Amino acid sequence: MKLNHFKEIKFLPAIKALLKELQLPVNYISDEPTTAQEILSPITYKDNETFRLINDVYFVGMVDDAAFEGNPSFDHTKIKSDYDGILFFGVELNNRDNNLLPTRTQLADIARAFNREYRFTPVVVVYKYSDDEQEYIAFANVERTKYKQEWLEGEKAGKVSLLRDISIERPHRGHEEIIDELKISSSGKKAIRSFDALYKYWQEVFSVNILNKKFYQELSNWYFWAIKNVVLC
């Protein structure tokens, strides 16, 4: 994946370029940036350090069965019940004090807020942020579960799977491999031609257990290489 798109061109076109590389059929919604206060209701938006990190917000688009079929998606503003589609948002973050990167909790809290706001449709958030040395991107995917109370509509936000602190210029090989796995196929036995198939597949890719397994394997491989090749003086 050409993550350098996020360095060479503006954030929204870079997201679109990435989604194209992932072969996702997307019905795009808006090219204009907005704010968290415009997207999130006063109940969802919290005036605290986490939400003040949010700079520009882009309502990127939707992937649903209509998009897979080459048709326009249903108007997201009129969705009032569970809908088979994924909404994509891009969120550019301000720098934290002392040049610290956003924490896992902060990224997760923002992702949950967007999912609560759009409780009838799963939401994926793509972040961009930086420190004084590098620029990074991150992906947040939130599991959706049914409310136990039958009188509550929609789905509640569950566990957040994060792929974070991905260096745009010097990405970790493990990060690159996971992003490559997000790419879908439109032919063959593993072809994905519907929202339901995409959602199930991405839930597997974003599985916390799988993410951890990959990185522990990378760490293990490095360790066994290091003890054979590195001499400490």
CSV table of C-alpha atoms in Angstrom, one decimal:
chain,number,residue,atom,x,y,z
A,1,MET,CA,0.0,0.0,0.0
A,2,LYS,CA,1.2,3.5,-0.8
A,3,LEU,CA,1.0,5.1,2.5
A,4,ASN,CA,3.1,8.0,1.2
A,5,HIS,CA,-0.2,9.3,-0.3
A,6,PHE,CA,-0.8,10.7,3.1
A,7,LYS,CA,2.4,12.6,2.9
A,8,GLU,CA,2.2,13.8,-0.7
A,9,ILE,CA,-1.5,14.8,-1.1
A,10,LYS,CA,-4.2,16.1,1.2
A,11,PHE,CA,-5.9,13.9,3.7
A,12,LEU,CA,-9.2,13.3,2.0
A,13,PRO,CA,-7.7,12.4,-1.4
A,14,ALA,CA,-5.2,10.2,0.4
A,15,ILE,CA,-8.1,8.3,2.1
A,16,LYS,CA,-9.8,7.9,-1.3
A,17,ALA,CA,-6.6,6.6,-2.9
A,18,LEU,CA,-6.2,4.1,-0.1
A,19,LEU,CA,-9.8,2.9,-0.3
A,20,LYS,CA,-9.3,2.5,-4.1
A,21,GLU,CA,-6.2,0.4,-3.5
A,22,LEU,CA,-8.2,-1.7,-1.1
A,23,GLN,CA,-10.7,-2.2,-4.0
A,24,LEU,CA,-13.6,-1.0,-1.9
A,25,PRO,CA,-16.7,0.3,-3.8
A,26,VAL,CA,-17.4,3.6,-2.0
A,27,ASN,CA,-20.2,6.1,-2.6
A,28,TYR,CA,-18.5,9.3,-1.5
A,29,ILE,CA,-20.5,11.9,0.6
A,30,SER,CA,-18.6,15.1,1.0
A,31,ASP,CA,-15.3,16.7,0.0
A,32,GLU,CA,-15.5,19.6,2.5
A,33,PRO,CA,-14.1,19.3,6.0
A,34,THR,CA,-16.3,19.9,9.0
A,35,THR,CA,-15.9,19.9,12.8
A,36,ALA,CA,-16.6,17.3,15.5
A,37,GLN,CA,-19.3,19.6,16.9
A,38,GLU,CA,-21.1,19.7,13.6
A,39,ILE,CA,-21.0,15.9,13.2
A,40,LEU,CA,-21.6,14.9,16.9
A,41,SER,CA,-24.6,15.8,19.0
A,42,PRO,CA,-24.1,17.8,22.2
A,43,ILE,CA,-24.8,14.5,24.1
A,44,THR,CA,-22.0,12.6,22.2
A,45,TYR,CA,-19.4,15.4,22.0
A,46,LYS,CA,-17.5,15.9,25.2
A,47,ASP,CA,-15.6,19.2,25.8
A,48,ASN,CA,-12.5,17.6,27.1
A,49,GLU,CA,-8.8,17.0,26.2
A,50,THR,CA,-9.6,14.1,23.9
A,51,PHE,CA,-12.3,15.8,21.8
A,52,ARG,CA,-10.3,19.0,21.6
A,53,LEU,CA,-7.6,17.0,19.8
A,54,ILE,CA,-10.0,16.8,16.8
A,55,ASN,CA,-9.2,19.3,14.1
A,56,ASP,CA,-10.9,18.6,10.7
A,57,VAL,CA,-13.4,15.9,10.2
A,58,TYR,CA,-14.2,14.4,6.7
A,59,PHE,CA,-17.4,12.5,6.1
A,60,VAL,CA,-15.8,10.3,3.5
A,61,GLY,CA,-18.5,8.0,2.3
A,62,MET,CA,-20.4,4.7,2.6
A,63,VAL,CA,-19.9,1.1,1.5
A,64,ASP,CA,-23.1,-0.9,1.2
A,65,ASP,CA,-24.7,-3.4,-1.1
A,66,ALA,CA,-25.8,-0.5,-3.4
A,67,ALA,CA,-22.1,0.5,-3.8
A,68,PHE,CA,-21.1,-3.1,-4.6
A,69,GLU,CA,-23.8,-3.0,-7.3
A,70,GLY,CA,-22.7,0.3,-8.7
A,71,ASN,CA,-25.7,2.2,-7.5
A,72,PRO,CA,-26.2,5.2,-5.2
A,73,SER,CA,-26.4,4.5,-1.5
A,74,PHE,CA,-29.4,5.3,0.7
A,75,ASP,CA,-29.4,8.8,2.1
A,76,HIS,CA,-27.5,8.4,5.4
A,77,THR,CA,-29.5,11.2,7.0
A,78,LYS,CA,-32.7,9.1,6.6
A,79,ILE,CA,-31.4,5.9,8.1
A,80,LYS,CA,-33.6,5.2,11.2
A,81,SER,CA,-33.1,1.5,11.6
A,82,ASP,CA,-30.3,-1.0,11.3
A,83,TYR,CA,-28.7,-0.6,7.9
A,84,ASP,CA,-26.2,-2.9,6.1
A,85,GLY,CA,-23.5,-0.4,5.4
A,86,ILE,CA,-20.2,1.0,6.7
A,87,LEU,CA,-19.6,4.8,7.1
A,88,PHE,CA,-16.0,6.1,6.7
A,89,PHE,CA,-14.8,9.2,8.5
A,90,GLY,CA,-11.4,10.9,8.3
A,91,VAL,CA,-10.2,12.7,11.4
A,92,GLU,CA,-7.2,14.9,11.5
A,93,LEU,CA,-5.9,15.5,15.1
A,94,ASN,CA,-4.1,18.4,16.6
A,95,ASN,CA,-0.8,17.8,18.4
A,96,ARG,CA,-0.9,16.9,22.1
A,97,ASP,CA,1.0,18.8,24.7
A,98,ASN,CA,4.7,17.9,25.1
A,99,ASN,CA,4.6,16.4,21.6
A,100,LEU,CA,3.0,13.2,22.7
A,101,LEU,CA,1.0,10.9,20.4
A,102,PRO,CA,-2.7,10.4,21.1
A,103,THR,CA,-3.3,7.5,23.4
A,104,ARG,CA,-5.1,4.3,22.6
A,105,THR,CA,-7.9,5.5,25.0
A,106,GLN,CA,-8.3,8.8,23.2
A,107,LEU,CA,-8.5,7.2,19.7
A,108,ALA,CA,-11.0,4.6,21.0
A,109,ASP,CA,-13.1,7.2,22.7
A,110,ILE,CA,-13.4,9.3,19.5
A,111,ALA,CA,-14.3,6.2,17.5
A,112,ARG,CA,-16.9,5.2,20.0
A,113,ALA,CA,-18.4,8.6,19.8
A,114,PHE,CA,-18.8,8.4,16.0
A,115,ASN,CA,-20.3,5.0,16.4
A,116,ARG,CA,-22.8,6.1,19.0
A,117,GLU,CA,-23.8,9.0,16.8
A,118,TYR,CA,-24.5,6.7,13.8
A,119,ARG,CA,-25.8,3.7,15.8
A,120,PHE,CA,-27.7,2.2,12.9
A,121,THR,CA,-24.5,1.9,10.8
A,122,PRO,CA,-21.0,0.7,11.6
A,123,VAL,CA,-18.3,3.4,11.4
A,124,VAL,CA,-14.6,3.1,10.6
A,125,VAL,CA,-12.4,6.1,11.4
A,126,VAL,CA,-9.1,6.9,9.7
A,127,TYR,CA,-6.9,9.2,11.8
A,128,LYS,CA,-4.0,11.3,10.8
A,129,TYR,CA,-1.6,12.9,13.4
A,130,SER,CA,2.0,13.7,14.0
A,131,ASP,CA,4.8,14.5,16.4
A,132,ASP,CA,7.9,16.6,15.7
A,133,GLU,CA,9.5,13.8,13.7
A,134,GLN,CA,6.9,11.9,11.8
A,135,GLU,CA,3.3,11.8,10.6
A,136,TYR,CA,1.1,8.8,11.4
A,137,ILE,CA,-2.2,7.3,10.5
A,138,ALA,CA,-4.5,5.0,12.5
A,139,PHE,CA,-7.6,2.9,11.8
A,140,ALA,CA,-10.4,2.3,14.3
A,141,ASN,CA,-13.0,-0.4,13.9
A,142,VAL,CA,-15.7,-0.8,16.5
A,143,GLU,CA,-17.6,-4.1,17.1
A,144,ARG,CA,-21.4,-3.6,17.0
A,145,THR,CA,-23.7,-5.6,19.3
A,146,LYS,CA,-27.5,-5.6,19.7
A,147,TYR,CA,-29.0,-3.9,22.7
A,148,LYS,CA,-30.5,-6.3,25.2
A,149,GLN,CA,-33.5,-4.0,25.7
A,150,GLU,CA,-35.8,-4.6,22.8
A,151,TRP,CA,-37.2,-1.1,23.0
A,152,LEU,CA,-33.8,0.4,22.1
A,153,GLU,CA,-33.1,0.7,18.4
A,154,GLY,CA,-29.8,0.4,16.6
A,155,GLU,CA,-26.6,-1.3,17.8
A,156,LYS,CA,-24.3,-0.3,20.6
A,157,ALA,CA,-20.6,0.3,20.2
A,158,GLY,CA,-18.5,-2.5,21.7
A,159,LYS,CA,-14.8,-3.3,21.6
A,160,VAL,CA,-12.6,-1.0,19.6
A,161,SER,CA,-9.9,-2.6,17.4
A,162,LEU,CA,-7.1,-0.1,16.7
A,163,LEU,CA,-4.3,-0.2,14.2
A,164,ARG,CA,-2.4,2.9,15.3
A,165,ASP,CA,0.8,4.8,15.1
A,166,ILE,CA,1.4,3.7,11.6
A,167,SER,CA,4.4,5.7,10.3
A,168,ILE,CA,3.6,7.2,6.9
A,169,GLU,CA,7.3,7.3,5.8
A,170,ARG,CA,8.6,4.3,7.7
A,171,PRO,CA,5.8,1.9,8.3
A,172,HIS,CA,6.4,-1.3,10.3
A,173,ARG,CA,6.2,-4.4,8.2
A,174,GLY,CA,3.5,-5.8,10.4
A,175,HIS,CA,1.4,-2.7,9.8
A,176,GLU,CA,1.9,-3.0,6.1
A,177,GLU,CA,0.8,-6.6,6.1
A,178,ILE,CA,-2.3,-6.0,8.1
A,179,ILE,CA,-3.3,-3.1,5.8
A,180,ASP,CA,-2.7,-5.4,2.8
A,181,GLU,CA,-5.1,-7.9,4.3
A,182,LEU,CA,-7.9,-5.3,4.3
A,183,LYS,CA,-7.8,-5.4,0.5
A,184,ILE,CA,-10.7,-7.4,-0.9
A,185,SER,CA,-11.0,-9.6,-3.9
A,186,SER,CA,-13.8,-9.3,-6.5
A,187,SER,CA,-13.2,-12.7,-8.1
A,188,GLY,CA,-12.4,-16.3,-7.1
A,189,LYS,CA,-13.4,-18.3,-4.0
A,190,LYS,CA,-12.6,-15.4,-1.6
A,191,ALA,CA,-14.5,-12.8,-3.6
A,192,ILE,CA,-16.4,-10.2,-1.5
A,193,ARG,CA,-19.4,-8.8,-3.2
A,194,SER,CA,-21.6,-7.6,-0.4
A,195,PHE,CA,-21.6,-5.5,2.7
A,196,ASP,CA,-22.2,-8.6,4.9
A,197,ALA,CA,-19.2,-10.4,3.5
A,198,LEU,CA,-17.0,-7.3,3.8
A,199,TYR,CA,-18.1,-6.7,7.4
A,200,LYS,CA,-17.4,-10.3,8.5
A,201,TYR,CA,-14.0,-10.3,6.7
A,202,TRP,CA,-12.9,-7.0,8.2
A,203,GLN,CA,-14.0,-8.1,11.7
A,204,GLU,CA,-11.5,-11.0,11.3
A,205,VAL,CA,-8.7,-8.8,10.1
A,206,PHE,CA,-9.3,-6.3,12.9
A,207,SER,CA,-9.5,-9.0,15.5
A,208,VAL,CA,-7.5,-8.0,18.5
A,209,ASN,CA,-6.2,-11.6,18.9
A,210,ILE,CA,-5.0,-11.6,15.3
A,211,LEU,CA,-3.4,-8.2,15.5
A,212,ASN,CA,-1.6,-9.3,18.7
A,213,LYS,CA,-0.5,-12.6,17.2
A,214,LYS,CA,1.0,-10.9,14.2
A,215,PHE,CA,3.0,-8.4,16.3
A,216,TYR,CA,4.2,-11.0,18.9
A,217,GLN,CA,5.3,-13.2,16.0
A,218,GLU,CA,7.2,-10.2,14.5
A,219,LEU,CA,8.8,-9.6,18.0
A,220,SER,CA,9.7,-13.2,18.4
A,221,ASN,CA,11.3,-13.4,15.0
A,222,TRP,CA,13.4,-10.3,15.7
A,223,TYR,CA,14.4,-11.7,19.1
A,224,PHE,CA,15.7,-15.0,17.8
A,225,TRP,CA,17.5,-13.1,15.0
A,226,ALA,CA,19.0,-10.7,17.5
A,227,ILE,CA,20.4,-13.3,19.9
A,228,LYS,CA,22.3,-14.9,17.0
A,229,ASN,CA,23.5,-11.8,15.3
A,230,VAL,CA,23.8,-8.9,17.8
A,231,VAL,CA,26.9,-8.6,20.1
A,232,LEU,CA,26.5,-6.2,23.1
A,233,CYS,CA,29.6,-4.4,24.1
